[in-house]
Amino acid sequence: MSIDSLRRSARATVSGLPQGFWWLWLSTLVNRTGAFVLTFLSLYLTVELGHSAWFAGLVVALHGLGGVAGSPLGGALTDRWGRRPTMVTMHLAAAAGAAALAVVTSAWAIATVVLLMGVAMQAVRPSINATIADMVPAHDVRRAYALNYWALNLGFAIASIGGGAAIFLGYRTLFVVDAVATVLCAVIVFLRLPETRPEARVDTAGEPVVEAKASMLTVLRDAPFRTLVLLNLLVCLVFTAPWIGLPLTMADQGLSPSSYGVVIAVNGIVIVGFQLLVNRLTDKRSPVLLLGLSSLLFAFGTGATALAGSSVAAFAATVVVWTVGEMIHVPTNAAATARLSPEHARGRYQGVMGMSWAVAGFVAPIGAGALVGGPGPNVLWAVTFALGVLAAVGYTVRLRKALDDDIDGGRDADSAACDDDAARDAAEAGAGASAGAGASADAGVGIQAGLGVEAGAGASADAGVSIQAGLGVEAGPGEGVGGVGSAGKSPVSA
């Protein structure tokens, strides 16, 4: 693909969005750049404080459990309080939790703080997604979600590298930096982001229109949306599995933890390097087509892990496949949620959708660990393949009418021009993606010196809850980390 083509793609991807969106984008980047707690929590608990790997896994699970409660809470507050007050309050609550972790040392206090942080960090998501749906024109909503997701991953990559380099300062210092970054994020939202909650509608006589009340039960009675949530839960389970099963599978093949670090780094490299291009090629496409395609990419990418043998390059290739599925699925699913939700209940709809991510972040690690430790890793990858295919069929059969009728309400001339450019670039995209896979793997090798995985020799035995794909620190088999860690880029935060 030519430089001019890439430049046109970049311009088309970032142009035409309101100023408020870019302040929200900046707040996401700042927040994720300082996101050190989840990345280094398991090491802090085991190496620094001397807790067991079992306790570290329990604490990570509590964070996910907090997200299950936080998502619907944040959705309800988003619709009642407003978008901006909810974001500011929950960002400050998360910052307080990060600061508290730098001080508390007792097991019960740490568990409580992490649980409450899970509530706060997940509660902010519905307000962010609702704000994007409020301020961005309908035909650009998916593009806006993709850009915000790119900021999230770019920030995570910076945090991982920066945290790895700064780990010598101490874990508590990193937690304080996390708190400061989150407060700065709240300040950006408070000072620069307008409130976008839609005003109450009025009739021709100027009288307010009484909207039907939307409780969580009302949201769940919406059949098309309920189907969307359930199918997304299947995809989330598949998406979460590699973060736990992949390091254990590679260890079972005799590969070192540093090899896993190189392979999983491909995920972040591909997203940061190719998210804008993928968004360019998929913009204005059928949501059902994209959701089905992403589900199949998850299915084949994770399923092929069973065929990778002991080849690091083969494992990296499987990561490329499901990472492309991730780049397509996350913004498309968020846009589909916005499309199905009424204006006055956008927060609640986004909150219920967020629950599917949180539930998967809690359940999938336990299930994946049990499958790897029991029937074996090949069974895990067969299950993820089946779930991904089932989700693809479900999207195609159950949601075509709900999501594809009158899609986008028409296109303007610029949108049509974008499609023409995408068509010209499509032939080159396959080769580019293939080259990107190799480049990503090579890039991973290039930063191997900065990578480390806290999985010791006991990883298989401690399949537990999650595996840390951290950067900068490697724990040996005698350091007590076992196979339990925080999931690096937490699926809950996706």
Coordinates of C-alpha atoms in Angstrom, one line a residue:
M1 CA 0.0 0.0 0.0
S2 CA 1.4 3.4 -1.0
I3 CA 2.3 6.2 1.4
D4 CA -0.3 8.4 -0.3
S5 CA -2.9 5.8 0.2
L6 CA -2.0 5.4 3.9
R7 CA -2.1 9.2 4.2
R8 CA -5.6 9.4 2.6
S9 CA -6.8 6.6 4.9
A10 CA -5.5 8.4 8.0
R11 CA -7.1 11.7 7.0
A12 CA -10.5 10.0 6.2
T13 CA -10.4 8.1 9.5
V14 CA -9.8 11.1 11.8
S15 CA -11.6 13.9 9.9
G16 CA -15.1 15.2 10.5
L17 CA -15.6 14.3 14.2
P18 CA -16.7 16.9 16.8
Q19 CA -14.1 18.6 19.0
G20 CA -15.7 17.1 22.1
F21 CA -14.9 13.6 20.9
W22 CA -11.2 14.4 20.7
W23 CA -11.2 15.6 24.3
L24 CA -12.9 12.3 25.3
W25 CA -10.3 10.5 23.1
L26 CA -7.5 12.4 24.9
S27 CA -8.9 11.5 28.4
T28 CA -9.0 7.8 27.4
L29 CA -5.4 8.0 26.2
V30 CA -4.2 9.7 29.4
N31 CA -6.2 7.3 31.6
R32 CA -4.8 4.2 29.9
T33 CA -1.2 5.5 29.8
G34 CA -1.2 5.5 33.6
A35 CA -3.0 2.1 34.0
F36 CA -0.4 0.3 36.1
V37 CA -2.6 -1.4 38.7
L38 CA -3.9 -4.3 36.8
T39 CA -0.7 -4.8 34.9
F40 CA 1.5 -5.2 37.9
L41 CA -1.0 -6.2 40.6
S42 CA -0.2 -9.9 40.7
L43 CA 3.6 -9.3 41.0
Y44 CA 3.0 -6.8 43.7
L45 CA 0.9 -9.2 45.7
T46 CA 3.2 -12.2 45.3
V47 CA 6.7 -10.8 45.1
E48 CA 6.4 -7.6 47.1
L49 CA 3.9 -8.6 49.8
G50 CA 4.5 -12.4 49.8
H51 CA 0.9 -13.5 49.2
S52 CA 0.2 -16.8 47.5
A53 CA -0.5 -17.2 43.8
W54 CA -4.0 -18.4 44.9
F55 CA -4.7 -15.1 46.7
A56 CA -3.4 -13.1 43.7
G57 CA -5.8 -15.0 41.4
L58 CA -8.7 -14.4 43.8
V59 CA -8.0 -10.6 43.9
V60 CA -7.9 -10.4 40.1
A61 CA -11.2 -12.3 40.0
L62 CA -12.7 -9.9 42.5
H63 CA -11.8 -7.0 40.1
G64 CA -13.8 -8.7 37.4
L65 CA -16.6 -9.4 39.8
G66 CA -16.7 -5.7 40.7
G67 CA -17.1 -5.0 37.0
V68 CA -20.2 -7.2 36.8
A69 CA -21.9 -4.9 39.3
G70 CA -20.3 -1.7 38.1
S71 CA -21.4 -1.8 34.5
P72 CA -25.2 -1.7 35.2
L73 CA -24.6 0.8 38.0
G74 CA -22.7 3.1 35.7
G75 CA -25.4 2.7 33.0
A76 CA -28.2 3.8 35.4
L77 CA -26.1 6.7 36.7
T78 CA -25.3 7.8 33.1
D79 CA -29.0 8.1 32.3
R80 CA -30.0 9.7 35.7
W81 CA -27.0 11.9 36.6
G82 CA -25.7 12.6 33.2
R83 CA -22.6 11.5 31.3
R84 CA -20.0 13.9 32.6
P85 CA -20.9 13.6 36.3
T86 CA -20.7 9.8 36.1
M87 CA -17.4 9.9 34.3
V88 CA -15.8 12.4 36.8
T89 CA -17.1 10.6 39.9
M90 CA -16.0 7.1 38.7
H91 CA -12.6 8.3 37.5
L92 CA -12.0 9.9 40.9
A93 CA -13.2 6.8 42.7
A94 CA -10.8 4.6 40.6
A95 CA -8.0 7.1 41.4
A96 CA -8.7 6.8 45.1
G97 CA -8.5 3.1 44.8
A98 CA -5.1 3.2 43.0
A99 CA -3.8 5.6 45.7
A100 CA -5.1 3.3 48.5
L101 CA -3.2 0.3 47.1
A102 CA 0.0 2.2 47.6
V103 CA -0.8 2.4 51.3
V104 CA -2.8 -0.6 52.5
T105 CA -1.1 -4.0 53.0
S106 CA -3.6 -6.3 54.8
A107 CA -5.1 -9.0 52.6
W108 CA -8.7 -8.0 53.3
A109 CA -8.1 -4.3 52.7
I110 CA -6.4 -5.1 49.3
A111 CA -9.2 -7.4 48.3
T112 CA -11.8 -4.8 49.2
V113 CA -10.0 -1.9 47.4
V114 CA -9.6 -4.0 44.2
L115 CA -13.2 -5.0 44.2
L116 CA -14.3 -1.4 44.5
M117 CA -11.9 -0.4 41.8
G118 CA -13.5 -3.0 39.5
V119 CA -16.9 -1.4 40.2
A120 CA -15.6 2.1 39.5
M121 CA -13.5 1.3 36.4
Q122 CA -16.3 -0.6 34.7
A123 CA -19.0 1.9 35.8
V124 CA -17.3 4.6 33.7
R125 CA -17.6 2.7 30.4
P126 CA -21.3 3.1 29.8
S127 CA -21.0 6.9 30.2
I128 CA -18.1 7.0 27.7
N129 CA -19.9 4.9 25.1
A130 CA -23.2 6.9 25.6
T131 CA -21.3 10.2 25.1
I132 CA -19.9 9.0 21.8
A133 CA -23.3 8.0 20.6
D134 CA -24.7 11.4 21.7
M135 CA -22.2 13.6 20.1
V136 CA -21.2 11.8 16.9
P137 CA -23.5 11.5 13.9
A138 CA -25.0 8.1 13.4
H139 CA -23.0 7.3 10.2
D140 CA -19.7 8.0 12.1
V141 CA -20.4 6.3 15.4
R142 CA -18.6 3.1 14.5
R143 CA -15.5 5.0 13.4
A144 CA -15.5 7.0 16.6
Y145 CA -15.7 3.9 18.7
A146 CA -12.8 2.4 16.7
L147 CA -10.7 5.5 17.3
N148 CA -11.4 5.5 21.0
Y149 CA -10.5 1.8 21.2
W150 CA -7.2 2.6 19.4
A151 CA -6.5 5.2 22.1
L152 CA -7.2 2.7 24.8
N153 CA -4.7 0.2 23.3
L154 CA -2.1 2.9 22.5
G155 CA -2.3 4.0 26.1
F156 CA -2.0 0.4 27.3
A157 CA 1.1 -0.2 25.2
I158 CA 2.7 3.0 26.6
A159 CA 1.8 2.0 30.2
S160 CA 3.2 -1.5 29.8
I161 CA 6.5 -0.2 28.4
G162 CA 6.7 2.7 30.8
G163 CA 5.8 0.5 33.8
G164 CA 8.4 -2.1 32.8
A165 CA 11.1 0.6 32.6
A166 CA 10.0 2.3 35.9
I167 CA 9.5 -0.9 37.9
F168 CA 12.7 -0.2 39.8
L169 CA 11.0 2.8 41.4
G170 CA 8.7 0.4 43.2
Y171 CA 5.1 -0.9 42.8
R172 CA 3.7 1.7 45.1
T173 CA 5.1 4.5 43.0
L174 CA 3.5 3.0 39.9
F175 CA 0.1 2.9 41.7
V176 CA 0.5 6.6 42.7
V177 CA 1.3 7.5 39.0
D178 CA -1.9 5.5 38.1
A179 CA -3.9 7.6 40.5
V180 CA -2.5 10.9 39.2
A181 CA -3.2 9.9 35.6
T182 CA -6.7 9.0 36.4
V183 CA -7.3 12.3 38.2
L184 CA -5.9 14.1 35.2
C185 CA -8.4 12.2 33.1
A186 CA -11.2 13.4 35.3
V187 CA -10.0 17.0 35.1
I188 CA -10.0 16.8 31.3
V189 CA -13.6 15.5 31.3
F190 CA -14.7 18.1 33.8
L191 CA -13.1 21.1 32.1
R192 CA -13.4 20.3 28.4
L193 CA -16.2 17.8 27.8
P194 CA -19.7 19.1 27.6
E195 CA -22.7 17.2 29.0
T196 CA -24.4 15.4 26.2
R197 CA -27.4 13.7 27.8
P198 CA -30.3 14.4 25.4
E199 CA -32.8 16.9 26.7
A200 CA -36.4 15.8 27.3
R201 CA -38.4 15.8 24.0
V202 CA -41.4 18.2 23.6
D203 CA -44.5 17.8 21.5
T204 CA -45.8 20.4 19.0
A205 CA -47.5 22.3 21.8
G206 CA -44.2 22.6 23.7
E207 CA -45.2 20.1 26.4
P208 CA -42.6 17.5 27.5
V209 CA -43.1 14.0 26.1
V210 CA -43.2 11.4 28.7
E211 CA -40.7 8.7 27.8
A212 CA -41.3 5.1 28.8
K213 CA -39.2 4.2 31.9
A214 CA -36.3 2.0 31.1
S215 CA -35.1 -0.2 34.0
M216 CA -32.6 -2.9 33.6
L217 CA -35.4 -5.4 33.3
T218 CA -36.9 -3.3 30.5
V219 CA -33.6 -3.4 28.7
L220 CA -33.4 -7.2 29.0
R221 CA -36.9 -7.5 27.5
D222 CA -35.7 -5.9 24.3
A223 CA -35.4 -9.1 22.3
P224 CA -32.9 -8.0 19.6
F225 CA -30.7 -6.3 22.1
R226 CA -30.8 -9.3 24.4
T227 CA -29.7 -11.5 21.5
L228 CA -26.8 -9.1 20.8
V229 CA -25.7 -9.2 24.5
L230 CA -25.8 -13.0 24.6
L231 CA -23.9 -13.4 21.3
N232 CA -21.3 -10.8 22.6
L233 CA -20.9 -12.9 25.7
L234 CA -19.9 -15.9 23.6
V235 CA -17.4 -13.8 21.7
C236 CA -16.0 -12.4 25.0
L237 CA -15.5 -15.9 26.3
V238 CA -13.5 -16.7 23.2
F239 CA -11.5 -13.4 23.3
T240 CA -10.6 -14.0 27.0
A241 CA -9.4 -17.6 26.5
P242 CA -6.0 -16.8 24.9
W243 CA -4.9 -14.6 27.7
I244 CA -5.1 -17.6 30.0
G245 CA -4.8 -20.7 27.7
L246 CA -2.1 -19.4 25.4
P247 CA 0.8 -19.2 27.9
L248 CA -0.1 -22.6 29.4
T249 CA -0.3 -24.2 25.9
M250 CA 3.1 -22.8 25.0
A251 CA 4.6 -24.0 28.3
D252 CA 3.1 -27.4 27.6
Q253 CA 5.1 -27.4 24.3
G254 CA 8.3 -26.6 26.2
L255 CA 8.5 -22.9 25.2
S256 CA 9.8 -20.3 27.6
P257 CA 7.8 -17.6 29.2
S258 CA 9.8 -15.0 27.2
S259 CA 8.5 -16.7 24.0
Y260 CA 5.0 -16.1 25.2
G261 CA 5.9 -12.4 25.9
V262 CA 7.0 -12.1 22.3
V263 CA 3.8 -13.8 20.9
I264 CA 1.3 -11.8 23.0
A265 CA 3.1 -8.5 22.2
V266 CA 1.9 -9.1 18.7
N267 CA -1.6 -8.3 19.8
G268 CA -0.8 -4.8 20.9
I269 CA 1.6 -4.1 18.0
V270 CA -1.0 -5.1 15.4
I271 CA -3.8 -3.0 17.1
V272 CA -1.7 0.1 17.4
G273 CA -0.2 -0.3 13.9
F274 CA -3.3 -1.4 12.0
Q275 CA -6.5 -0.3 13.8
L276 CA -6.9 2.8 11.6
L277 CA -6.4 0.7 8.4
V278 CA -8.8 -2.0 9.5
N279 CA -11.4 0.7 10.4
R280 CA -10.9 2.3 7.0
L281 CA -11.5 -1.0 5.2
T282 CA -14.6 -1.9 7.3
D283 CA -16.2 1.5 7.5
K284 CA -19.8 1.6 6.3
R285 CA -20.1 -2.1 6.0
S286 CA -23.0 -4.2 7.3
P287 CA -22.8 -4.6 11.1
V288 CA -24.1 -8.2 10.8
L289 CA -21.4 -9.0 8.2
L290 CA -18.7 -7.5 10.4
L291 CA -19.9 -9.2 13.6
G292 CA -20.1 -12.5 11.9
L293 CA -16.7 -12.1 10.3
S294 CA -15.1 -11.1 13.6
S295 CA -16.6 -14.1 15.3
L296 CA -15.1 -16.4 12.6
L297 CA -11.7 -14.7 13.0
F298 CA -11.9 -15.4 16.7
A299 CA -13.0 -19.0 16.1
F300 CA -10.3 -19.8 13.5
G301 CA -7.5 -17.8 15.3
T302 CA -8.0 -19.4 18.7
G303 CA -8.9 -22.8 17.2
A304 CA -5.7 -22.9 15.2
T305 CA -3.7 -22.6 18.4
A306 CA -4.1 -26.3 18.8
L307 CA -2.2 -26.8 15.5
A308 CA 0.7 -24.5 16.2
G309 CA 2.9 -27.2 17.7
S310 CA 6.1 -25.7 19.2
S311 CA 6.5 -22.9 16.6
V312 CA 6.6 -19.4 18.0
A313 CA 5.9 -18.0 14.6
A314 CA 2.8 -20.2 14.3
F315 CA 1.5 -19.0 17.7
A316 CA 2.2 -15.4 16.6
A317 CA 0.1 -16.0 13.4
T318 CA -2.9 -17.2 15.4
V319 CA -2.7 -14.1 17.6
V320 CA -2.7 -11.9 14.4
V321 CA -5.9 -13.6 13.2
W322 CA -7.9 -13.2 16.4
T323 CA -6.5 -9.7 16.9
V324 CA -8.0 -8.6 13.6
G325 CA -11.2 -10.1 14.8
E326 CA -10.9 -8.0 18.0
M327 CA -10.3 -4.8 16.0
I328 CA -13.4 -5.4 14.0
H329 CA -15.7 -6.6 16.7
V330 CA -15.2 -4.1 19.6
P331 CA -16.2 -0.9 17.7
T332 CA -18.9 -2.7 15.7
N333 CA -20.5 -4.2 18.8
A334 CA -20.5 -0.8 20.6
A335 CA -22.0 0.9 17.5
A336 CA -24.7 -1.9 17.3
T337 CA -25.5 -1.3 21.0
A338 CA -25.9 2.5 20.3
R339 CA -28.1 1.7 17.3
L340 CA -30.5 -0.5 19.3
S341 CA -30.8 1.7 22.3
P342 CA -33.3 4.6 22.7
E343 CA -31.7 8.0 23.4
H344 CA -33.1 8.3 27.0
A345 CA -31.7 4.8 27.9
R346 CA -28.3 4.7 26.2
G347 CA -26.5 4.4 29.5
R348 CA -28.5 1.5 30.7
Y349 CA -28.1 -0.3 27.3
Q350 CA -24.4 0.2 27.3
G351 CA -24.3 -0.9 31.0
V352 CA -26.0 -4.2 30.2
M353 CA -23.7 -4.8 27.3
G354 CA -20.7 -4.0 29.5
M355 CA -21.9 -6.8 31.8
S356 CA -21.2 -9.3 29.1
W357 CA -17.6 -8.3 29.0
A358 CA -17.3 -8.3 32.8
V359 CA -19.0 -11.7 33.2
A360 CA -16.6 -13.2 30.6
G361 CA -13.7 -11.6 32.4
F362 CA -14.7 -13.4 35.6
V363 CA -15.9 -16.7 34.2
A364 CA -13.6 -17.4 31.3
P365 CA -10.3 -17.5 33.2
I366 CA -11.7 -20.1 35.6
G367 CA -13.2 -22.2 32.8
A368 CA -10.1 -22.0 30.7
G369 CA -7.8 -22.9 33.6
A370 CA -10.0 -25.9 34.4
L371 CA -10.0 -27.1 30.8
V372 CA -6.2 -26.8 30.4
G373 CA -5.6 -28.5 33.7
G374 CA -8.1 -31.2 33.0
P375 CA -8.8 -32.5 29.5
G376 CA -5.9 -30.4 28.1
P377 CA -5.4 -27.3 26.0
N378 CA -6.6 -28.8 22.7
V379 CA -10.1 -29.2 24.3
L380 CA -10.0 -25.5 25.2
W381 CA -9.2 -24.4 21.6
A382 CA -11.9 -26.8 20.2
V383 CA -14.4 -25.1 22.6
T384 CA -13.4 -21.6 21.6
F385 CA -13.7 -22.6 17.9
A386 CA -17.2 -23.9 18.4
L387 CA -18.3 -20.8 20.4
G388 CA -17.0 -18.5 17.7
V389 CA -18.7 -20.3 14.9
L390 CA -21.9 -20.4 17.0
A391 CA -21.8 -16.7 17.5
A392 CA -21.2 -16.0 13.8
V393 CA -24.3 -18.1 12.9
G394 CA -26.3 -16.3 15.6
Y395 CA -25.4 -12.9 14.3
T396 CA -26.3 -13.9 10.7
V397 CA -29.6 -15.6 11.6
R398 CA -30.9 -13.6 14.5
L399 CA -29.8 -10.0 14.0
R400 CA -29.8 -9.2 10.3
K401 CA -33.2 -7.5 10.3
A402 CA -32.5 -5.5 13.5
L403 CA -29.1 -4.2 12.5
D404 CA -29.1 -4.0 8.7
D405 CA -32.5 -2.3 8.0
D406 CA -31.9 1.2 6.7
I407 CA -28.2 1.0 7.7
D408 CA -26.7 4.3 8.5
G409 CA -29.7 6.2 7.0
G410 CA -27.9 6.8 3.7
R411 CA -24.4 8.0 2.8
D412 CA -23.0 11.4 1.9
A413 CA -20.5 12.0 -0.9
D414 CA -17.5 11.7 1.4
S415 CA -18.6 8.3 2.7
A416 CA -19.0 7.1 -0.9
A417 CA -15.5 8.3 -1.7
C418 CA -14.2 6.5 1.3
D419 CA -15.7 3.3 0.1
D420 CA -14.2 3.8 -3.4
D421 CA -10.7 4.2 -1.8
A422 CA -11.4 1.1 0.4
A423 CA -12.2 -0.9 -2.6
R424 CA -9.0 0.1 -4.3
D425 CA -7.0 -0.8 -1.2
A426 CA -8.8 -4.1 -0.5
A427 CA -6.6 -6.1 -2.9
E428 CA -3.5 -4.9 -1.1
A429 CA -4.9 -5.4 2.4
G430 CA -4.5 -9.2 2.4
A431 CA -0.9 -8.9 1.5
G432 CA -0.5 -6.0 3.9
A433 CA -2.0 -7.9 6.7
S434 CA 0.2 -10.9 6.1
A435 CA 3.2 -8.7 6.0
G436 CA 2.0 -7.0 9.1
A437 CA 1.8 -10.4 10.8
G438 CA 5.4 -11.0 10.1
A439 CA 6.5 -7.5 10.9
S440 CA 4.6 -7.7 14.2
A441 CA 6.3 -10.9 15.1
D442 CA 9.7 -9.4 14.2
A443 CA 8.8 -6.3 16.2
G444 CA 8.0 -8.4 19.1
V445 CA 11.4 -10.0 18.9
G446 CA 12.9 -6.6 18.7
I447 CA 11.4 -5.6 22.1
Q448 CA 12.0 -8.9 23.7
A449 CA 14.6 -7.4 26.0
G450 CA 11.8 -5.4 27.6
L451 CA 9.3 -8.2 27.8
G452 CA 8.7 -10.6 30.6
V453 CA 6.1 -13.0 31.8
E454 CA 5.3 -13.7 35.4
A455 CA 4.6 -17.4 34.7
G456 CA 7.1 -19.6 36.4
A457 CA 7.6 -23.3 36.0
G458 CA 4.4 -23.9 38.0
A459 CA 2.1 -22.2 35.5
S460 CA 0.2 -25.3 34.5
A461 CA -0.5 -26.3 38.0
D462 CA -1.7 -22.8 38.9
A463 CA -3.9 -22.4 35.9
G464 CA -6.1 -20.2 38.1
V465 CA -7.6 -17.0 36.9
S466 CA -5.3 -15.1 34.6
I467 CA -1.9 -14.7 33.2
Q468 CA 0.1 -11.5 33.0
A469 CA 1.6 -10.5 29.7
G470 CA 3.6 -7.8 31.3
L471 CA 6.7 -5.9 30.1
G472 CA 9.9 -5.4 31.9
V473 CA 9.8 -8.0 34.6
E474 CA 10.3 -11.8 34.5
A475 CA 9.7 -13.9 37.6
G476 CA 11.7 -17.1 37.8
P477 CA 10.2 -20.4 39.2
G478 CA 11.4 -19.6 42.7
E479 CA 9.7 -16.2 43.0
G480 CA 6.3 -17.5 44.0
V481 CA 4.2 -16.1 41.1
G482 CA 3.1 -19.5 39.8
G483 CA 0.7 -19.3 36.9
V484 CA -1.6 -16.6 38.2
G485 CA -1.4 -12.9 37.3
S486 CA -3.4 -10.0 36.1
A487 CA -4.5 -10.2 32.5
G488 CA -2.4 -7.4 31.2
K489 CA -4.9 -5.7 28.8
S490 CA -8.0 -6.7 30.8
P491 CA -10.8 -8.0 28.7
V492 CA -13.2 -6.2 31.1
S493 CA -11.8 -2.9 30.1
A494 CA -12.2 -3.6 26.4

